[in-house]
Amino acid sequence: MINLILFGPPGSGKGTQAEKLVKKYELHHISTGDLFRKEIKNKTPLGLEAISYSNKGQLVPDSVTIGILRKEVEANLKVKGFIFDGFPRTVPQAEALNQLMEEIDSEITCLVELRVPDDELTNRLLGRGKTSGRADDQDTDIIANRIQVYKDETIPVALHYAQVDKAFIVDGVGSIDEVFERLCSRIEEQSQEV
Ligand code: AMP
């Protein structure tokens, strides 16, 4: 199994690259942001809880997020591997993911971080907000909060995997295909080592 954590701040291109990686490596894509948006659209109790956080650019509590992730993994155990996009975003989420991988006799292959400067992230998110209709992509204060939450709570996740030599940085600036090439060479190098 190849299990990738596609890591990076909001607007770094994780969703776009995940779609291409899914096709190339036949992996199952799990985006917790997409899972929450589906719950929000269907106005489920979980969706109503999630929207109160996502509308402010805050993280949904770990217990809720880990629960939704676990359910999605357990419903797809026959796949060749997973791409985790937007998860884990806190160290407790990373610990829960490691435990879940152990339970299914697997492990995280590597974490690949897409690195993009803050001003470019803000421009990309505002651009996306014009077409996606996502409220959290249309307000500069919410965007700034999401980038700050990434720095405070999510970067420690990369350090967690760096301690076991499984975290890598890829330059996220360039064309979609250029960034994709960089990602693939990193992933292939790492998957040969496991
Ligand atoms: P995203 O599409 O990944 O930017 O996620 C959109 C919003 O969903 C985030 O701003 C959070 O409110 C929530 N969310 C998504 N993934 C997570 C996560 N792993 N932990 C906590 N909240 C999350």
Coordinates of C-alpha atoms and ligand atoms in Angstrom, one line a residue:
M1 CA 0.0 0.0 0.0
I2 CA 1.2 3.6 -0.7
N3 CA -0.4 5.9 1.9
L4 CA 0.4 9.5 1.3
I5 CA -0.2 12.6 3.3
L6 CA -0.5 15.5 0.9
F7 CA 0.4 18.4 3.2
G8 CA 0.5 22.1 2.8
P9 CA -1.4 25.3 3.7
P10 CA -4.9 26.2 2.3
G11 CA -4.4 27.1 -1.4
S12 CA -1.2 25.2 -1.9
G13 CA -2.8 23.0 -4.6
K14 CA -3.4 19.8 -2.5
G15 CA -6.8 19.1 -4.1
T16 CA -5.6 19.7 -7.7
Q17 CA -2.5 17.5 -7.2
A18 CA -4.5 14.8 -5.3
E19 CA -6.8 14.3 -8.3
K20 CA -3.7 13.7 -10.6
L21 CA -2.0 11.4 -8.1
V22 CA -5.2 9.4 -7.7
K23 CA -5.2 8.7 -11.4
K24 CA -1.5 7.9 -11.7
Y25 CA -1.2 5.6 -8.6
E26 CA -4.8 4.4 -8.3
L27 CA -5.2 5.6 -4.7
H28 CA -8.3 6.5 -2.8
H29 CA -8.5 10.2 -2.1
I30 CA -9.8 11.3 1.3
S31 CA -10.2 15.0 1.8
T32 CA -11.7 15.8 5.3
G33 CA -12.6 19.3 3.9
D34 CA -14.7 17.7 1.1
L35 CA -16.3 15.2 3.7
F36 CA -17.3 18.2 5.9
R37 CA -18.6 20.1 2.9
K38 CA -20.8 17.2 1.9
E39 CA -22.2 17.0 5.5
I40 CA -22.8 20.8 5.4
K41 CA -24.6 20.5 2.0
N42 CA -26.8 17.8 3.4
K43 CA -27.5 19.8 6.6
T44 CA -26.7 16.8 8.8
P45 CA -26.0 17.4 12.6
L46 CA -22.3 16.8 11.9
G47 CA -22.5 19.4 9.0
L48 CA -24.1 21.9 11.3
E49 CA -21.3 21.5 13.8
A50 CA -18.6 21.7 11.2
I51 CA -19.9 24.9 9.5
S52 CA -19.7 26.8 12.8
Y53 CA -15.9 26.2 12.7
S54 CA -15.2 26.3 9.0
N55 CA -17.0 29.6 8.5
K56 CA -14.5 31.2 10.8
G57 CA -11.5 29.5 9.4
Q58 CA -11.1 27.4 12.5
L59 CA -10.4 23.7 12.8
V60 CA -13.3 21.3 13.6
P61 CA -12.5 19.5 16.9
D62 CA -10.2 16.5 16.7
S63 CA -12.8 13.9 18.0
V64 CA -15.2 14.8 15.2
T65 CA -12.6 14.9 12.5
I66 CA -10.9 11.7 13.5
G67 CA -14.3 10.0 13.6
I68 CA -15.2 11.0 10.1
L69 CA -11.8 10.0 8.8
R70 CA -11.9 6.6 10.4
K71 CA -15.3 5.9 9.0
E72 CA -14.1 6.7 5.5
V73 CA -10.9 4.6 5.8
E74 CA -12.9 1.6 7.2
A75 CA -15.4 1.8 4.3
N76 CA -12.6 1.5 1.8
L77 CA -10.3 -1.2 3.0
K78 CA -9.8 -2.9 -0.3
V79 CA -8.1 0.0 -2.1
K80 CA -4.4 0.1 -3.1
G81 CA -3.7 3.0 -0.8
F82 CA -4.9 6.3 0.4
I83 CA -4.1 10.0 -0.3
F84 CA -4.9 12.0 2.8
D85 CA -5.6 15.6 1.9
G86 CA -6.2 18.2 4.6
F87 CA -5.7 15.5 7.3
P88 CA -3.9 15.2 9.7
R89 CA -3.9 18.9 10.7
T90 CA -3.0 18.5 14.4
V91 CA -0.6 16.2 16.2
P92 CA -3.4 14.2 17.9
Q93 CA -4.9 13.6 14.4
A94 CA -1.5 12.3 13.3
E95 CA -1.3 10.0 16.2
A96 CA -4.8 8.7 15.6
L97 CA -3.9 8.2 11.9
N98 CA -0.8 6.2 12.8
Q99 CA -2.9 4.0 15.1
L100 CA -5.5 3.5 12.4
M101 CA -2.8 2.5 9.9
E102 CA -1.4 0.0 12.4
E103 CA -4.9 -1.5 12.9
I104 CA -5.1 -2.2 9.1
D105 CA -1.6 -3.6 9.0
S106 CA -0.3 -0.7 7.0
E107 CA 1.7 2.6 7.5
I108 CA 2.1 6.1 6.2
T109 CA 4.6 6.0 3.3
C110 CA 5.4 9.7 3.5
L111 CA 4.2 13.2 4.0
V112 CA 4.8 15.6 1.1
E113 CA 4.5 19.3 1.8
L114 CA 3.6 21.7 -1.0
R115 CA 5.4 24.9 0.0
V116 CA 3.9 28.2 -1.3
P117 CA 4.5 31.8 0.0
D118 CA 1.7 33.4 2.0
D119 CA 0.9 36.2 -0.5
E120 CA 0.5 33.7 -3.3
L121 CA -1.8 31.5 -1.1
T122 CA -4.0 34.5 -0.4
N123 CA -4.2 35.4 -4.1
R124 CA -5.0 31.8 -5.1
L125 CA -7.7 31.4 -2.5
L126 CA -9.4 34.7 -3.4
G127 CA -9.3 33.6 -7.0
R128 CA -10.8 30.2 -6.2
G129 CA -13.5 31.9 -4.0
K130 CA -14.8 33.8 -7.1
T131 CA -15.8 30.6 -8.8
S132 CA -16.2 28.0 -6.0
G133 CA -18.6 30.0 -3.9
R134 CA -16.8 28.8 -0.8
A135 CA -17.4 31.4 1.9
D136 CA -14.1 30.6 3.5
D137 CA -12.3 31.6 0.3
Q138 CA -13.9 35.0 -0.1
D139 CA -12.9 36.9 3.0
T140 CA -9.3 38.0 3.6
D141 CA -9.7 37.8 7.5
I142 CA -10.9 34.2 7.3
I143 CA -8.1 33.3 4.9
A144 CA -5.5 35.0 7.2
N145 CA -6.9 33.0 10.1
R146 CA -6.7 29.7 8.1
I147 CA -3.0 30.4 7.2
Q148 CA -2.3 31.2 10.9
V149 CA -4.0 28.1 12.1
Y150 CA -1.9 26.1 9.7
K151 CA 1.3 27.6 11.1
D152 CA 0.3 27.2 14.7
E153 CA -1.4 23.8 14.7
T154 CA -0.6 22.0 11.5
I155 CA 3.1 22.5 10.9
P156 CA 3.9 20.4 14.0
V157 CA 2.4 17.5 12.1
A158 CA 5.2 17.7 9.5
L159 CA 7.8 17.8 12.3
H160 CA 6.1 14.6 13.7
Y161 CA 6.8 12.7 10.4
A162 CA 10.2 14.4 10.0
Q163 CA 11.3 12.7 13.2
V164 CA 11.0 9.4 11.5
D165 CA 12.5 10.7 8.1
K166 CA 9.1 10.6 6.3
A167 CA 8.5 14.3 5.6
F168 CA 9.5 16.0 2.4
I169 CA 9.1 19.5 1.0
V170 CA 8.2 20.1 -2.6
D171 CA 8.2 23.6 -4.2
G172 CA 4.5 24.3 -4.9
V173 CA 5.1 27.3 -7.1
G174 CA 4.9 26.6 -10.9
S175 CA 2.5 25.1 -13.3
I176 CA 0.3 22.2 -12.2
D177 CA 2.3 19.8 -14.3
E178 CA 5.6 21.0 -13.0
V179 CA 4.5 20.6 -9.4
F180 CA 3.1 17.2 -10.2
E181 CA 6.4 16.0 -11.7
R182 CA 8.2 17.1 -8.5
L183 CA 5.7 15.3 -6.4
C184 CA 5.9 12.1 -8.4
S185 CA 9.7 11.9 -8.3
R186 CA 9.7 12.4 -4.5
I187 CA 6.9 9.8 -4.0
E188 CA 8.6 7.2 -6.2
E189 CA 12.0 7.7 -4.5
Q190 CA 10.3 7.2 -1.1
S191 CA 8.1 4.3 -2.0
Q192 CA 11.2 2.3 -3.3
E193 CA 12.6 2.7 0.2
V194 CA 9.7 1.1 2.1
Ligands
AMP1 P1 -10.1 22.4 3.5 O1 -11.0 22.2 2.3 O2 -9.2 21.2 3.7 O3 -9.4 23.7 3.5 O4 -11.0 22.4 4.8 C1 -12.1 23.3 5.0 C2 -12.4 23.4 6.4 O5 -12.9 22.1 7.0 C3 -11.3 23.8 7.4 O6 -11.0 25.2 7.4 C4 -11.7 23.2 8.7 O7 -12.7 24.1 9.3 C5 -12.4 21.9 8.3 N1 -11.4 20.8 8.2 C6 -11.0 20.1 7.1 N2 -10.1 19.2 7.5 C7 -9.9 19.3 8.8 C8 -9.1 18.7 9.8 N3 -8.2 17.7 9.4 N4 -9.2 19.0 11.1 C9 -10.0 20.0 11.5 N5 -10.8 20.7 10.6 C10 -10.7 20.3 9.3

